[in-house]
């Protein structure tokens, strides 16, 4: 089944403890992107990747890192999480940039 | 600046009625628009799209209308069903920034049985 898989689904952590949210797609998509979704603010782009080893900042990249070593994987890294990073995170991919996105099921992160 | 927004944050409709969800955009360079549906506890899911060289596009029970003159986009759902209850987002891409999608804030649709 064609899908975008994120893990974990839920995560509770404490301030400053490094964490990684994984994202994998099995559709051979070139483009991958991370979003955070907050009440009243909608979906905001954190980072995106046009291809392997090519990543770029979105609208809210501060406090996040990403990597794209393989085409299928696009992990989101929080080196030192803070409470303002408590949010619902979505990974998405598309065959090419600018095309319709396929989203993962989301990761609800709480930073205490 | 560039923005994509929705006129109505919430919408309640009776089962069987038609629903209309609206979206305004301000970037005249936008040339591709997408509607996504997000059900509770799930990620957004593609519904229908339209390019700027079209005014109307129809899918199964859904129709998207694009009015470039007033920079307005709408999603019409025919014979709304309980399973249509969700948050609906419009999104736009432009030729100048095709690698970034701008999402509207979303409209919550509730279907009354």
PDB file of C-alpha atoms in Angstrom:
ATOM      1  CA  UNK A   1       0.000   0.000   0.000  1.00  0.00           C
ATOM      2  CA  UNK A   2       1.320   3.440  -0.967  1.00  0.00           C
ATOM      3  CA  UNK A   3       1.788   5.448   2.174  1.00  0.00           C
ATOM      4  CA  UNK A   4       3.763   7.859   4.302  1.00  0.00           C
ATOM      5  CA  UNK A   5       4.678   6.359   7.652  1.00  0.00           C
ATOM      6  CA  UNK A   6       5.555   8.428  10.677  1.00  0.00           C
ATOM      7  CA  UNK A   7       6.744   7.219  14.041  1.00  0.00           C
ATOM      8  CA  UNK A   8       6.015   7.551  16.845  1.00  0.00           C
ATOM      9  CA  UNK A   9       2.335   8.436  16.844  1.00  0.00           C
ATOM     10  CA  UNK A  10       2.540  10.045  20.278  1.00  0.00           C
ATOM     11  CA  UNK A  11       5.586  11.293  22.149  1.00  0.00           C
ATOM     12  CA  UNK A  12       5.985  12.948  25.525  1.00  0.00           C
ATOM     13  CA  UNK A  13       9.416  14.241  26.422  1.00  0.00           C
ATOM     14  CA  UNK A  14      11.158  16.789  28.606  1.00  0.00           C
ATOM     15  CA  UNK A  15      12.893  20.004  27.715  1.00  0.00           C
ATOM     16  CA  UNK A  16      16.349  19.518  26.239  1.00  0.00           C
ATOM     17  CA  UNK A  17      16.152  15.798  25.530  1.00  0.00           C
ATOM     18  CA  UNK A  18      17.028  15.172  21.890  1.00  0.00           C
ATOM     19  CA  UNK A  19      14.435  13.320  19.853  1.00  0.00           C
ATOM     20  CA  UNK A  20      13.866  12.146  16.306  1.00  0.00           C
ATOM     21  CA  UNK A  21      10.584  11.654  14.500  1.00  0.00           C
ATOM     22  CA  UNK A  22      10.955   9.292  11.580  1.00  0.00           C
ATOM     23  CA  UNK A  23       9.198   9.557   8.233  1.00  0.00           C
ATOM     24  CA  UNK A  24       9.298   7.090   5.391  1.00  0.00           C
ATOM     25  CA  UNK A  25       7.465   6.912   2.067  1.00  0.00           C
ATOM     26  CA  UNK A  26       7.247   3.959  -0.305  1.00  0.00           C
ATOM     27  CA  UNK A  27       6.135   5.835  -3.433  1.00  0.00           C
ATOM     28  CA  UNK A  28       9.554   6.866  -4.769  1.00  0.00           C
ATOM     29  CA  UNK A  29       8.606  10.487  -4.270  1.00  0.00           C
ATOM     30  CA  UNK A  30      11.203  13.186  -4.902  1.00  0.00           C
ATOM     31  CA  UNK A  31       9.723  15.811  -2.593  1.00  0.00           C
ATOM     32  CA  UNK A  32       9.253  15.482   1.160  1.00  0.00           C
ATOM     33  CA  UNK A  33       8.247  18.033   3.745  1.00  0.00           C
ATOM     34  CA  UNK A  34       7.554  18.493   7.440  1.00  0.00           C
ATOM     35  CA  UNK A  35       4.704  20.581   8.864  1.00  0.00           C
ATOM     36  CA  UNK A  36       3.500  21.472  12.283  1.00  0.00           C
ATOM     37  CA  UNK A  37      -0.166  22.063  12.986  1.00  0.00           C
ATOM     38  CA  UNK A  38      -1.264  24.314  15.822  1.00  0.00           C
ATOM     39  CA  UNK A  39      -4.774  25.512  16.710  1.00  0.00           C
ATOM     40  CA  UNK A  40      -5.569  28.734  14.897  1.00  0.00           C
ATOM     41  CA  UNK A  41      -2.340  28.656  12.916  1.00  0.00           C
ATOM     42  CA  UNK A  42      -3.033  25.870  10.459  1.00  0.00           C
ATOM     43  CA  UNK A  43      -0.252  23.931   8.759  1.00  0.00           C
ATOM     44  CA  UNK A  44       3.143  25.594   8.744  1.00  0.00           C
ATOM     45  CA  UNK A  45       6.117  24.230   6.864  1.00  0.00           C
ATOM     46  CA  UNK A  46       9.251  23.447   8.871  1.00  0.00           C
ATOM     47  CA  UNK A  47      11.657  21.986   6.318  1.00  0.00           C
ATOM     48  CA  UNK A  48      11.411  20.426   2.912  1.00  0.00           C
ATOM     49  CA  UNK A  49      13.556  18.375   0.589  1.00  0.00           C
ATOM     50  CA  UNK A  50      13.528  18.378  -3.188  1.00  0.00           C
ATOM     51  CA  UNK A  51      15.743  15.301  -3.494  1.00  0.00           C
ATOM     52  CA  UNK A  52      18.396  13.248  -1.733  1.00  0.00           C
ATOM     53  CA  UNK A  53      20.909  15.460   0.091  1.00  0.00           C
ATOM     54  CA  UNK A  54      18.868  18.577  -0.783  1.00  0.00           C
ATOM     55  CA  UNK A  55      17.025  20.230   2.092  1.00  0.00           C
ATOM     56  CA  UNK A  56      15.752  23.746   2.682  1.00  0.00           C
ATOM     57  CA  UNK A  57      14.098  25.794   5.373  1.00  0.00           C
ATOM     58  CA  UNK A  58      10.386  26.340   5.421  1.00  0.00           C
ATOM     59  CA  UNK A  59       8.548  29.029   7.344  1.00  0.00           C
ATOM     60  CA  UNK A  60       9.323  27.871  10.884  1.00  0.00           C
ATOM     61  CA  UNK A  61      12.681  26.017  10.857  1.00  0.00           C
ATOM     62  CA  UNK A  62      14.102  27.293  14.169  1.00  0.00           C
ATOM     63  CA  UNK A  63      14.838  24.492  16.604  1.00  0.00           C
ATOM     64  CA  UNK A  64      14.583  21.719  14.013  1.00  0.00           C
ATOM     65  CA  UNK A  65      16.952  19.768  11.794  1.00  0.00           C
ATOM     66  CA  UNK A  66      16.329  17.329   8.978  1.00  0.00           C
ATOM     67  CA  UNK A  67      18.333  15.033   6.776  1.00  0.00           C
ATOM     68  CA  UNK A  68      17.678  13.263   3.472  1.00  0.00           C
ATOM     69  CA  UNK A  69      20.330  10.597   3.091  1.00  0.00           C
ATOM     70  CA  UNK A  70      17.975   8.250   1.280  1.00  0.00           C
ATOM     71  CA  UNK A  71      15.063   9.032  -0.986  1.00  0.00           C
ATOM     72  CA  UNK A  72      12.471   7.293   1.153  1.00  0.00           C
ATOM     73  CA  UNK A  73      13.410   8.700   4.578  1.00  0.00           C
ATOM     74  CA  UNK A  74      13.176  12.221   5.930  1.00  0.00           C
ATOM     75  CA  UNK A  75      13.625  12.311   9.716  1.00  0.00           C
ATOM     76  CA  UNK A  76      12.851  15.385  11.810  1.00  0.00           C
ATOM     77  CA  UNK A  77      15.310  16.052  14.615  1.00  0.00           C
ATOM     78  CA  UNK A  78      14.792  18.232  17.663  1.00  0.00           C
ATOM     79  CA  UNK A  79      18.221  18.647  19.238  1.00  0.00           C
ATOM     80  CA  UNK A  80      16.977  20.440  22.343  1.00  0.00           C
ATOM     81  CA  UNK A  81      13.175  20.435  22.455  1.00  0.00           C
ATOM     82  CA  UNK A  82      11.352  23.257  24.192  1.00  0.00           C
ATOM     83  CA  UNK A  83       7.716  23.534  25.316  1.00  0.00           C
ATOM     84  CA  UNK A  84       6.857  25.808  22.372  1.00  0.00           C
ATOM     85  CA  UNK A  85       7.559  22.841  20.098  1.00  0.00           C
ATOM     86  CA  UNK A  86       4.597  21.007  21.548  1.00  0.00           C
ATOM     87  CA  UNK A  87       2.506  20.436  18.464  1.00  0.00           C
ATOM     88  CA  UNK A  88       1.046  17.983  15.967  1.00  0.00           C
ATOM     89  CA  UNK A  89       3.605  17.166  13.281  1.00  0.00           C
ATOM     90  CA  UNK A  90       2.967  15.864   9.793  1.00  0.00           C
ATOM     91  CA  UNK A  91       5.328  14.492   7.222  1.00  0.00           C
ATOM     92  CA  UNK A  92       4.236  14.666   3.594  1.00  0.00           C
ATOM     93  CA  UNK A  93       5.588  13.703   0.207  1.00  0.00           C
ATOM     94  CA  UNK A  94       4.801  14.277  -3.447  1.00  0.00           C
ATOM     95  CA  UNK A  95       6.110  12.802  -6.650  1.00  0.00           C
ATOM     96  CA  UNK A  96       7.523  16.166  -7.647  1.00  0.00           C
ATOM     97  CA  UNK A  97       7.596  19.616  -5.988  1.00  0.00           C
ATOM     98  CA  UNK A  98       4.328  21.486  -6.392  1.00  0.00           C
ATOM     99  CA  UNK A  99       2.164  18.399  -6.812  1.00  0.00           C
ATOM    100  CA  UNK A 100      -0.461  17.002  -4.495  1.00  0.00           C
ATOM    101  CA  UNK A 101       0.863  15.889  -1.146  1.00  0.00           C
ATOM    102  CA  UNK A 102       0.451  12.579   0.625  1.00  0.00           C
ATOM    103  CA  UNK A 103       0.473  12.970   4.383  1.00  0.00           C
ATOM    104  CA  UNK A 104       1.423  10.692   7.229  1.00  0.00           C
ATOM    105  CA  UNK A 105      -0.912  10.089  10.165  1.00  0.00           C
ATOM    106  CA  UNK A 106       0.819  12.625  12.357  1.00  0.00           C
ATOM    107  CA  UNK A 107       2.934  12.700  15.514  1.00  0.00           C
ATOM    108  CA  UNK A 108       1.553  14.404  18.585  1.00  0.00           C
ATOM    109  CA  UNK A 109       4.528  15.768  20.527  1.00  0.00           C
ATOM    110  CA  UNK A 110       4.364  17.157  24.033  1.00  0.00           C
ATOM    111  CA  UNK A 111       7.455  18.805  25.527  1.00  0.00           C
ATOM    112  CA  UNK A 112       7.240  19.269  29.275  1.00  0.00           C
TER     113      UNK A 112
ATOM    114  CA  UNK B   1       1.932  39.467   1.202  1.00  0.00           C
ATOM    115  CA  UNK B   2       0.949  36.015   0.062  1.00  0.00           C
ATOM    116  CA  UNK B   3      -1.855  34.348   1.923  1.00  0.00           C
ATOM    117  CA  UNK B   4      -4.519  31.773   1.510  1.00  0.00           C
ATOM    118  CA  UNK B   5      -7.511  32.095   3.785  1.00  0.00           C
ATOM    119  CA  UNK B   6     -10.953  30.711   4.377  1.00  0.00           C
ATOM    120  CA  UNK B   7     -14.034  32.887   4.831  1.00  0.00           C
ATOM    121  CA  UNK B   8     -15.860  30.546   7.244  1.00  0.00           C
ATOM    122  CA  UNK B   9     -14.006  28.787  10.031  1.00  0.00           C
ATOM    123  CA  UNK B  10     -16.990  26.530  10.856  1.00  0.00           C
ATOM    124  CA  UNK B  11     -19.891  25.229   8.827  1.00  0.00           C
ATOM    125  CA  UNK B  12     -22.845  23.073   9.877  1.00  0.00           C
ATOM    126  CA  UNK B  13     -25.073  21.483   7.267  1.00  0.00           C
ATOM    127  CA  UNK B  14     -27.951  19.058   7.291  1.00  0.00           C
ATOM    128  CA  UNK B  15     -27.290  15.610   5.921  1.00  0.00           C
ATOM    129  CA  UNK B  16     -28.295  15.504   2.288  1.00  0.00           C
ATOM    130  CA  UNK B  17     -27.810  19.222   1.719  1.00  0.00           C
ATOM    131  CA  UNK B  18     -25.032  20.689  -0.393  1.00  0.00           C
ATOM    132  CA  UNK B  19     -22.009  22.262   1.303  1.00  0.00           C
ATOM    133  CA  UNK B  20     -19.941  25.144   0.033  1.00  0.00           C
ATOM    134  CA  UNK B  21     -16.561  25.937   1.539  1.00  0.00           C
ATOM    135  CA  UNK B  22     -14.813  29.095   0.408  1.00  0.00           C
ATOM    136  CA  UNK B  23     -11.212  30.176   0.153  1.00  0.00           C
ATOM    137  CA  UNK B  24      -9.547  33.449  -0.804  1.00  0.00           C
ATOM    138  CA  UNK B  25      -6.011  33.850  -2.042  1.00  0.00           C
ATOM    139  CA  UNK B  26      -3.973  36.970  -2.609  1.00  0.00           C
ATOM    140  CA  UNK B  27      -1.077  35.838  -4.793  1.00  0.00           C
ATOM    141  CA  UNK B  28      -1.959  36.476  -8.414  1.00  0.00           C
ATOM    142  CA  UNK B  29       0.934  34.196  -9.442  1.00  0.00           C
ATOM    143  CA  UNK B  30      -0.806  31.163  -7.904  1.00  0.00           C
ATOM    144  CA  UNK B  31      -1.499  28.617 -10.603  1.00  0.00           C
ATOM    145  CA  UNK B  32      -2.364  25.392  -8.810  1.00  0.00           C
ATOM    146  CA  UNK B  33      -4.915  24.887  -6.051  1.00  0.00           C
ATOM    147  CA  UNK B  34      -5.708  21.843  -3.968  1.00  0.00           C
ATOM    148  CA  UNK B  35      -8.382  20.943  -1.461  1.00  0.00           C
ATOM    149  CA  UNK B  36      -7.510  18.588   1.380  1.00  0.00           C
ATOM    150  CA  UNK B  37      -9.776  16.886   3.895  1.00  0.00           C
ATOM    151  CA  UNK B  38      -8.573  16.157   7.408  1.00  0.00           C
ATOM    152  CA  UNK B  39     -10.630  13.809   9.529  1.00  0.00           C
ATOM    153  CA  UNK B  40     -10.196  13.735  13.265  1.00  0.00           C
ATOM    154  CA  UNK B  41      -6.955  12.013  14.247  1.00  0.00           C
ATOM    155  CA  UNK B  42      -5.699  11.681  10.693  1.00  0.00           C
ATOM    156  CA  UNK B  43      -3.457  13.497   8.285  1.00  0.00           C
ATOM    157  CA  UNK B  44      -4.839  15.675   5.470  1.00  0.00           C
ATOM    158  CA  UNK B  45      -5.989  13.770   2.431  1.00  0.00           C
ATOM    159  CA  UNK B  46      -6.145  15.036  -1.151  1.00  0.00           C
ATOM    160  CA  UNK B  47      -9.680  15.604  -2.459  1.00  0.00           C
ATOM    161  CA  UNK B  48      -9.456  17.540  -5.695  1.00  0.00           C
ATOM    162  CA  UNK B  49      -7.226  20.022  -7.477  1.00  0.00           C
ATOM    163  CA  UNK B  50      -7.518  22.653 -10.166  1.00  0.00           C
ATOM    164  CA  UNK B  51      -5.059  24.592 -12.281  1.00  0.00           C
ATOM    165  CA  UNK B  52      -5.399  28.255 -13.108  1.00  0.00           C
ATOM    166  CA  UNK B  53      -6.267  27.568 -16.741  1.00  0.00           C
ATOM    167  CA  UNK B  54      -9.564  26.058 -15.580  1.00  0.00           C
ATOM    168  CA  UNK B  55     -12.663  27.544 -13.918  1.00  0.00           C
ATOM    169  CA  UNK B  56     -14.293  24.361 -12.741  1.00  0.00           C
ATOM    170  CA  UNK B  57     -13.411  20.785 -12.058  1.00  0.00           C
ATOM    171  CA  UNK B  58     -15.675  17.985 -10.894  1.00  0.00           C
ATOM    172  CA  UNK B  59     -15.005  14.832  -8.983  1.00  0.00           C
ATOM    173  CA  UNK B  60     -17.252  12.343  -7.276  1.00  0.00           C
ATOM    174  CA  UNK B  61     -19.759  14.526  -5.346  1.00  0.00           C
ATOM    175  CA  UNK B  62     -17.222  17.355  -5.195  1.00  0.00           C
ATOM    176  CA  UNK B  63     -16.720  20.354  -7.439  1.00  0.00           C
ATOM    177  CA  UNK B  64     -14.036  23.007  -7.224  1.00  0.00           C
ATOM    178  CA  UNK B  65     -14.656  26.434  -8.699  1.00  0.00           C
ATOM    179  CA  UNK B  66     -11.932  28.970  -9.371  1.00  0.00           C
ATOM    180  CA  UNK B  67     -12.600  32.647  -9.913  1.00  0.00           C
ATOM    181  CA  UNK B  68      -9.317  34.273 -10.830  1.00  0.00           C
ATOM    182  CA  UNK B  69     -10.855  37.711 -11.181  1.00  0.00           C
ATOM    183  CA  UNK B  70     -11.601  37.939  -7.463  1.00  0.00           C
ATOM    184  CA  UNK B  71      -8.989  35.357  -6.378  1.00  0.00           C
ATOM    185  CA  UNK B  72     -11.569  33.021  -4.920  1.00  0.00           C
ATOM    186  CA  UNK B  73     -11.752  29.263  -4.681  1.00  0.00           C
ATOM    187  CA  UNK B  74     -14.651  27.146  -3.483  1.00  0.00           C
ATOM    188  CA  UNK B  75     -15.324  23.500  -2.760  1.00  0.00           C
ATOM    189  CA  UNK B  76     -18.846  22.228  -3.250  1.00  0.00           C
ATOM    190  CA  UNK B  77     -19.904  18.923  -1.752  1.00  0.00           C
ATOM    191  CA  UNK B  78     -23.151  17.496  -3.075  1.00  0.00           C
ATOM    192  CA  UNK B  79     -25.548  15.535  -0.858  1.00  0.00           C
ATOM    193  CA  UNK B  80     -23.362  15.940   2.215  1.00  0.00           C
ATOM    194  CA  UNK B  81     -22.984  12.808   4.307  1.00  0.00           C
ATOM    195  CA  UNK B  82     -21.883  12.271   7.937  1.00  0.00           C
ATOM    196  CA  UNK B  83     -18.579  10.927   6.622  1.00  0.00           C
ATOM    197  CA  UNK B  84     -17.892  14.361   5.129  1.00  0.00           C
ATOM    198  CA  UNK B  85     -17.504  15.833   8.619  1.00  0.00           C
ATOM    199  CA  UNK B  86     -13.909  17.023   8.745  1.00  0.00           C
ATOM    200  CA  UNK B  87     -11.674  20.054   8.445  1.00  0.00           C
ATOM    201  CA  UNK B  88     -11.141  21.194   4.874  1.00  0.00           C
ATOM    202  CA  UNK B  89      -8.026  23.069   3.779  1.00  0.00           C
ATOM    203  CA  UNK B  90      -7.357  24.899   0.595  1.00  0.00           C
ATOM    204  CA  UNK B  91      -3.758  25.121  -0.539  1.00  0.00           C
ATOM    205  CA  UNK B  92      -1.970  26.920  -3.299  1.00  0.00           C
ATOM    206  CA  UNK B  93       1.246  26.702  -5.246  1.00  0.00           C
ATOM    207  CA  UNK B  94       2.678  29.375  -7.435  1.00  0.00           C
ATOM    208  CA  UNK B  95       5.120  29.311 -10.331  1.00  0.00           C
ATOM    209  CA  UNK B  96       7.475  31.487  -8.303  1.00  0.00           C
ATOM    210  CA  UNK B  97       7.601  29.096  -5.348  1.00  0.00           C
ATOM    211  CA  UNK B  98       6.461  25.731  -6.635  1.00  0.00           C
ATOM    212  CA  UNK B  99       8.413  23.913  -3.935  1.00  0.00           C
ATOM    213  CA  UNK B 100       6.337  25.427  -1.119  1.00  0.00           C
ATOM    214  CA  UNK B 101       2.645  24.955  -0.506  1.00  0.00           C
ATOM    215  CA  UNK B 102       0.668  27.610   1.356  1.00  0.00           C
ATOM    216  CA  UNK B 103      -2.256  26.279   3.345  1.00  0.00           C
ATOM    217  CA  UNK B 104      -5.349  28.118   4.449  1.00  0.00           C
ATOM    218  CA  UNK B 105      -6.407  27.940   8.128  1.00  0.00           C
ATOM    219  CA  UNK B 106      -9.120  25.362   7.486  1.00  0.00           C
ATOM    220  CA  UNK B 107     -12.908  25.146   7.762  1.00  0.00           C
ATOM    221  CA  UNK B 108     -14.559  22.671  10.072  1.00  0.00           C
ATOM    222  CA  UNK B 109     -17.562  21.023   8.445  1.00  0.00           C
ATOM    223  CA  UNK B 110     -20.130  19.353  10.700  1.00  0.00           C
ATOM    224  CA  UNK B 111     -22.912  17.289   9.174  1.00  0.00           C
ATOM    225  CA  UNK B 112     -26.123  17.107  11.172  1.00  0.00           C
ATOM    226  CA  UNK B 113     -27.870  13.732  10.750  1.00  0.00           C
TER     227      UNK B 113
END
